[in-house]
Coordinates of C-alpha atoms and ligand atoms in Angstrom, one line a residue:
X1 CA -1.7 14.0 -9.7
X2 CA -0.2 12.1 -7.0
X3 CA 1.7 8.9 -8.3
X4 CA 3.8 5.9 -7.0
X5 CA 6.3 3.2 -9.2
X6 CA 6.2 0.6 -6.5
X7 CA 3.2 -0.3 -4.7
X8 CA 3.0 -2.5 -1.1
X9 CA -0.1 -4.4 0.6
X10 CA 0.8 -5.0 4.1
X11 CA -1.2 -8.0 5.1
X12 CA -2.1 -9.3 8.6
X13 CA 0.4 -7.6 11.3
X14 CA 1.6 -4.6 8.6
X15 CA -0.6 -2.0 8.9
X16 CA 1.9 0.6 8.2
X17 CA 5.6 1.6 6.9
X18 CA 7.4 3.4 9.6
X19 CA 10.0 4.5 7.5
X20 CA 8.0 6.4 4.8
X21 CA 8.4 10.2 4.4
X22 CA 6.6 13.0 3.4
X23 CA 3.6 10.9 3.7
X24 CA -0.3 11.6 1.7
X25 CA -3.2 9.6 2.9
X26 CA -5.0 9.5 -0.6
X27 CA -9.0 8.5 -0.5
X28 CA -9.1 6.3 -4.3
X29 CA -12.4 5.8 -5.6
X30 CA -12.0 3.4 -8.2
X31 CA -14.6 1.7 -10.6
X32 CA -15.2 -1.0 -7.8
X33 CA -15.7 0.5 -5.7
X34 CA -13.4 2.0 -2.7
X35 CA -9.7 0.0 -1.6
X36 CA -9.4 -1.6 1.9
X37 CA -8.5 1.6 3.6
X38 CA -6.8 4.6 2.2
X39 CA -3.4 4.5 0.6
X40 CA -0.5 6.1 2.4
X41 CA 2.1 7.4 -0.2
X42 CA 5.5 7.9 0.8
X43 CA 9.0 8.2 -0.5
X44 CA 11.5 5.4 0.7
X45 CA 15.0 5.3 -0.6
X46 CA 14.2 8.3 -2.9
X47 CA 11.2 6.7 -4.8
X48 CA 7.6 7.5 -4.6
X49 CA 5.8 4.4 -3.2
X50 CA 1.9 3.4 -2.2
X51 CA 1.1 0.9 0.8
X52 CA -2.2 0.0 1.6
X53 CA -3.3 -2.1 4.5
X54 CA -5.6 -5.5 2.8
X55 CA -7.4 -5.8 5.5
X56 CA -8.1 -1.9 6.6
X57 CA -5.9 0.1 9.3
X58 CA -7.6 -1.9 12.2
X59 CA -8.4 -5.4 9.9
X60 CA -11.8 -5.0 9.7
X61 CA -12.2 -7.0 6.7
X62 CA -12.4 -10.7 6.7
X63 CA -10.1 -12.3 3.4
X64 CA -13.7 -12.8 1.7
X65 CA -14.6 -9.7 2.1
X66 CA -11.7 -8.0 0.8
X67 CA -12.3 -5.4 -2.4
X68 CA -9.6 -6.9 -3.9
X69 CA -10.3 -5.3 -7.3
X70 CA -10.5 -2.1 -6.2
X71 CA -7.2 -2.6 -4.0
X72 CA -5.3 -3.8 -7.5
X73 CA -7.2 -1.0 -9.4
X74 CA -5.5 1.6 -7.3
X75 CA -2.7 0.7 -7.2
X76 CA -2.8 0.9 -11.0
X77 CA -4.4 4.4 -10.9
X78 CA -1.3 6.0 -9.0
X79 CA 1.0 4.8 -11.4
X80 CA 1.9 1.7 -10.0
X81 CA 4.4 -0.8 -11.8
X82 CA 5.5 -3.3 -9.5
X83 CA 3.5 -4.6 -6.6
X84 CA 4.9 -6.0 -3.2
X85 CA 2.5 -7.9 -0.8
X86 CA 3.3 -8.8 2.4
X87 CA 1.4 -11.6 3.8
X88 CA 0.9 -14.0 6.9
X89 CA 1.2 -17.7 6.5
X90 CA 0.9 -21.0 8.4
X91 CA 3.8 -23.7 7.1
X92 CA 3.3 -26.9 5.6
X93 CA 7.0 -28.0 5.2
X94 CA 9.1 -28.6 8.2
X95 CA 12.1 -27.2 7.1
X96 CA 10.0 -23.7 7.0
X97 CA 9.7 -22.4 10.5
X98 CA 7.7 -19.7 11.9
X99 CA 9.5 -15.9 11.4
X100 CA 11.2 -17.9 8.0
X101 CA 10.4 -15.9 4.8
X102 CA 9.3 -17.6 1.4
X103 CA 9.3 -16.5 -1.8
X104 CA 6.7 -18.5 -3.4
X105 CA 6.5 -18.8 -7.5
X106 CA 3.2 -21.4 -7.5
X107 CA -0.3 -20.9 -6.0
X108 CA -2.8 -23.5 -5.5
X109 CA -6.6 -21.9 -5.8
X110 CA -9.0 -22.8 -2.9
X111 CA -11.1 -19.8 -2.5
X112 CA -14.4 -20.3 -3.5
X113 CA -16.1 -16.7 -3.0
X114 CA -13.7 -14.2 -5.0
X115 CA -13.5 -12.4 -8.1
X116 CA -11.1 -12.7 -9.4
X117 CA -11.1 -10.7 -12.9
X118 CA -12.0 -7.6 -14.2
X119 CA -13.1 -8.6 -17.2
X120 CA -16.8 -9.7 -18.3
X121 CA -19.6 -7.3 -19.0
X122 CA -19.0 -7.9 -22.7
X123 CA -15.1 -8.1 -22.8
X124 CA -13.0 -11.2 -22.6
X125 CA -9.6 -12.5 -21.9
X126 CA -7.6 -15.2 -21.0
X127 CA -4.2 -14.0 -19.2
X128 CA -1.2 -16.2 -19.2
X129 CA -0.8 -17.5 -15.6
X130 CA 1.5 -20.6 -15.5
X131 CA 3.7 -18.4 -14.0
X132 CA 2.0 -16.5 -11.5
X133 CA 4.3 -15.0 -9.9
X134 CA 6.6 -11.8 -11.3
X135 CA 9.9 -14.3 -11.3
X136 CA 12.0 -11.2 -11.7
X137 CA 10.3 -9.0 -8.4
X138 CA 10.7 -12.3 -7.1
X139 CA 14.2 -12.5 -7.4
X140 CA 15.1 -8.5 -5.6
X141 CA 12.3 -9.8 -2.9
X142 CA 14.5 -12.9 -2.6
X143 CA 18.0 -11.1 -2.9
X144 CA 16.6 -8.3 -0.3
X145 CA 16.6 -11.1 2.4
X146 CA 19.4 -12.6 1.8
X147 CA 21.3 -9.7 1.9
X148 CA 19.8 -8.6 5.1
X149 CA 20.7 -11.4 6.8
X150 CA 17.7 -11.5 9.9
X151 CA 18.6 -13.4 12.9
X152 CA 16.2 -16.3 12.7
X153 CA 15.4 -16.0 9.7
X154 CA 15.9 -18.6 7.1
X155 CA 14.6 -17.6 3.7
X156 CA 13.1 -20.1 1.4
X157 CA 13.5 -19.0 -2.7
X158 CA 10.3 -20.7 -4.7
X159 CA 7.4 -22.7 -3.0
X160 CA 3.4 -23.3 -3.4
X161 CA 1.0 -21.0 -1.6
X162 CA -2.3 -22.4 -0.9
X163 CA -4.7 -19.8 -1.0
X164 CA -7.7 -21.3 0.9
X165 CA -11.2 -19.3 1.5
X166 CA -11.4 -19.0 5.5
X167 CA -12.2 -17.4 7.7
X168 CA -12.0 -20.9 9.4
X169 CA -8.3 -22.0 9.4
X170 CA -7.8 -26.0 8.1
X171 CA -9.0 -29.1 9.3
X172 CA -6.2 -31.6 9.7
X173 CA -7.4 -33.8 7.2
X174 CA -7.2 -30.5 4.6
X175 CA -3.3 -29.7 5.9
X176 CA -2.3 -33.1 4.8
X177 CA -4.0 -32.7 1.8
X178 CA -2.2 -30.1 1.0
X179 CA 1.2 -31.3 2.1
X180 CA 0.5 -34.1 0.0
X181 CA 0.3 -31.5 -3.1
X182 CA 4.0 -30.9 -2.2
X183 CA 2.7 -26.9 -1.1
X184 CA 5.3 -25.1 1.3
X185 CA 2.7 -22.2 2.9
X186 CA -1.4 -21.4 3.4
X187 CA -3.0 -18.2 3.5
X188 CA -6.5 -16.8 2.6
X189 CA -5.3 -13.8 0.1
X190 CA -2.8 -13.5 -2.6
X191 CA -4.5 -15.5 -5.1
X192 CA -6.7 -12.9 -6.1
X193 CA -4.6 -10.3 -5.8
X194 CA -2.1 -11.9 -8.2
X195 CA -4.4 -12.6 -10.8
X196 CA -6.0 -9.4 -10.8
X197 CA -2.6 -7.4 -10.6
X198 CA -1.7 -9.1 -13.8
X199 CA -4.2 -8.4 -15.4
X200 CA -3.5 -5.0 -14.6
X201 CA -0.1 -5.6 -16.0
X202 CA 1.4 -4.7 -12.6
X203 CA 4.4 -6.9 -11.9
X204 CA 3.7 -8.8 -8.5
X205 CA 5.7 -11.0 -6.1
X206 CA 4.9 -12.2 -2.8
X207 CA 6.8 -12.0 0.8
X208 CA 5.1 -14.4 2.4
X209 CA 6.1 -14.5 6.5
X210 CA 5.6 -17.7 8.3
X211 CA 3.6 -17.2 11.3
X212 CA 2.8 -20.8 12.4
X213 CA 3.0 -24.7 11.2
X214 CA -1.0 -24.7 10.5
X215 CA -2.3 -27.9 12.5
X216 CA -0.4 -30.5 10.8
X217 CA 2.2 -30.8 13.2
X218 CA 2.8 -33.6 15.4
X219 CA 4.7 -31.5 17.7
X220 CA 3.2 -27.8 17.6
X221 CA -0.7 -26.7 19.0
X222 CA -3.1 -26.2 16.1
X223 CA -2.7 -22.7 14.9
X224 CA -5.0 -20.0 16.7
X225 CA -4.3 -15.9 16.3
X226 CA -3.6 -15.8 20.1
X227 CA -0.6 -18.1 19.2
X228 CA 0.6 -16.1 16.3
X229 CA 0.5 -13.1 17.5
X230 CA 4.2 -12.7 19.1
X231 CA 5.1 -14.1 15.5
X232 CA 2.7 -11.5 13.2
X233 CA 4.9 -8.7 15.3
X234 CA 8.2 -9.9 14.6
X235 CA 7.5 -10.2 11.1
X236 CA 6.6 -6.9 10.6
X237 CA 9.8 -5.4 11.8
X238 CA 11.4 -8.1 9.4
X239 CA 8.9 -7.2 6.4
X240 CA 9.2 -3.3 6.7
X241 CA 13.2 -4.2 6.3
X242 CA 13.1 -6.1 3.2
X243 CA 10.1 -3.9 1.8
X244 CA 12.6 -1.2 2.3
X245 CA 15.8 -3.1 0.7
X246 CA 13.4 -4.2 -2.3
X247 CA 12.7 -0.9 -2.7
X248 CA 16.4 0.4 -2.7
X249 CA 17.3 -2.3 -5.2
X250 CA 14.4 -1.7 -7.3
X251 CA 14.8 2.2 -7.9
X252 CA 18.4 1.2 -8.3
X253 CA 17.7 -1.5 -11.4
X254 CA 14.3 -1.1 -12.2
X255 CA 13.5 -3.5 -15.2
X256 CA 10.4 -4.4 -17.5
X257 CA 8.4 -7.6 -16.9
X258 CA 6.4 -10.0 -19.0
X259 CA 3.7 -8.9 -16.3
X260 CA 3.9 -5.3 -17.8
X261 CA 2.0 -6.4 -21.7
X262 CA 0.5 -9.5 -20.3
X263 CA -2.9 -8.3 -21.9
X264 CA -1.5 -7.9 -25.6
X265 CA -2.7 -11.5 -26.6
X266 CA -4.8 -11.9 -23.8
X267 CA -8.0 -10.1 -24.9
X268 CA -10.4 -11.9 -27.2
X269 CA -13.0 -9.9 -27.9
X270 CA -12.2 -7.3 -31.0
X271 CA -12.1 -4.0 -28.6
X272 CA -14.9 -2.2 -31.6
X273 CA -17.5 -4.5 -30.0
X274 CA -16.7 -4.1 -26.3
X275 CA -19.6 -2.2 -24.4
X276 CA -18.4 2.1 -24.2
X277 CA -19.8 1.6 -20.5
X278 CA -17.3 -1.6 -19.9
X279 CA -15.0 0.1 -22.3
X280 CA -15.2 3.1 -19.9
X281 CA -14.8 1.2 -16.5
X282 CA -11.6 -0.2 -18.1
X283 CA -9.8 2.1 -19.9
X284 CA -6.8 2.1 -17.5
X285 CA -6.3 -1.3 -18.9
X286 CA -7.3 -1.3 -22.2
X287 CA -6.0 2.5 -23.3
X288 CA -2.6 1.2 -24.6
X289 CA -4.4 -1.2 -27.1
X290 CA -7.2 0.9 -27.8
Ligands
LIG1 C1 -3.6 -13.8 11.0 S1 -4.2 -15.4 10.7 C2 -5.1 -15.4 9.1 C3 -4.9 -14.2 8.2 O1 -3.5 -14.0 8.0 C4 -3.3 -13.9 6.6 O2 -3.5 -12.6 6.2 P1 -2.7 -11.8 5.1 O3 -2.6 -12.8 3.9 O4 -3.5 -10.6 4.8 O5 -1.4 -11.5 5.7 C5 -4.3 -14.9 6.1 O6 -4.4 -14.8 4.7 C6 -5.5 -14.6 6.8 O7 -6.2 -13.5 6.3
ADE2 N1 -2.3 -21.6 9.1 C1 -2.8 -20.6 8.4 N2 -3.8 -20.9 7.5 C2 -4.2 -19.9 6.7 N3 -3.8 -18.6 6.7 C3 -2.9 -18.3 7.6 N4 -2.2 -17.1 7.9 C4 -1.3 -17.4 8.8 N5 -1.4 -18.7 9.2 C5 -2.3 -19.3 8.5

């Protein structure tokens, strides 16, 4: 049975981790279906890790149409525990510049066209998510920068990530909305994917990269891919080095989470009355309390 502690979604720009060894391309079929794109197992720094690319090898998937529960169910199926993503984001704050790094702990939900749960179907629960983030994960994500000390980068600990529907990026009037929310960074993915991986009881913490100052600015174009590109390929060299300091300092102390029994008081409906088909679909998640 192939397995993995530490699992990493490379978002737009990381669609691979140079520096994993004796590498398996695994094919998951999961209960909802199949992931983005096949998950590439490797050892980094003596531990066993899974990366999978969000939006396919060749980002072939729009953020809408991303099989974000199958991503987050994988990840679970291999064994994973604590859940890196690596994503591309437009600033809202000034002081973050593109090729800066931000830690966020908040998210602001303005998708519109995800599921995000894998619950229903005659099962219920309410997870705790006031904290959305893994603060500990967090924390080595945040440490990993700092210690690496990137030239340009500046690393920003805590901030709100807007996670906004797309494809379209933001009208203007949106972008000050936002920055009028106090949010630090906009992208079109993690929400989900944090919900859904704590649900999973996976601890999860975001490296968001800043690509671009979204079309707020007074003094920068309106973002467009062609102008983020340079950025998106800088970012990944930066990513794959902090992914790979995370990773040190995470075999080295790994810890338990809150994330890791976030379904113990979360599940309303007496498990003897759940649906065997739903009971089936779910058991990864429910086993422990069944
Ligand atoms: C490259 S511009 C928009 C695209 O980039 C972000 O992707 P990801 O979060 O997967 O790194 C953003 O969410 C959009 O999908
Ligand atoms: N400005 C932006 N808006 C939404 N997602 C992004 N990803 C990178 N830059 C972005």
């Amino acid at each position: 049975m192939i397995k993995a502690d530490i699992g990493i979604i490379g978002g737009s720009g990381l669609y691979k981790m140079d520096a994993l060894k004796d590498v398996e391309e695994v094919q998951v079929d999961t209960p909802f279906g199949a992931p983005s794109d096949a998950l590439i197992v490797g050892t980094l720094e003596g531990t066993r890790v899974a990366f999978l690319a969000r939006h396919g090898r060749n980002h072939h998937l729009m953020p809408s149409e991303l099989p974000f529960r199958a991503n987050i169910y994988a990840m679970k199926q291999l064994g994973v525990k604590y859940l890196i993503s690596a994503s591309a984001v437009g600033s809202l704050k000034e002081e973050a510049k593109p090729l800066d790094m931000v830690v966020p702990d908040q998210f602001i939900d303005r998708t519109k066209n995800r599921i995000s749960t894998f619950f229903g179907e005659g099962i219920v629960a309410h997870i705790a998510f006031g904290d959305p983030v893994c603060g500990q994960l967090a924390g080595v994500v945040a440490d990993a920068i700092a210690n690496l000390n990137l030239p340009d980068v500046n690393l920003h600990r805590g901030g709100t990530y807007i996670c906004m529907e797309g494809p379209a990026f933001s009208t203007k009037a949106e972008s000050n909305l936002y920055r009028s929310w106090g949010a630090t960074i906009i992208g079109m993915t993690n929400l989900p994917e944090a919900k859904l991986a704590r649900e999973a009881e996976i601890a999860y913490a975001t490296l968001a990269l800043v690509t671009d100052y979204d079309c707020w600015h007074p003094d920068h174009d309106s973002v467009t891919v062609d102008m983020i590109i340079g950025n998106l390929q800088r970012n990944a060299v930066n990513a794959q080095k902090v992914i790979q300091e995370t990773v040190r300092r995470l075999s080295e102390n790994p810890f338990t989470s809150d994330a890791h029994s976030a379904l113990e008081y979360a599940i309303l409906t007496p498990l003897d009355k759940v649906p065997a088909a739903t009971k089936d679909q779910l058991n990864l998640l429910l086993q422990k309390y069944l």
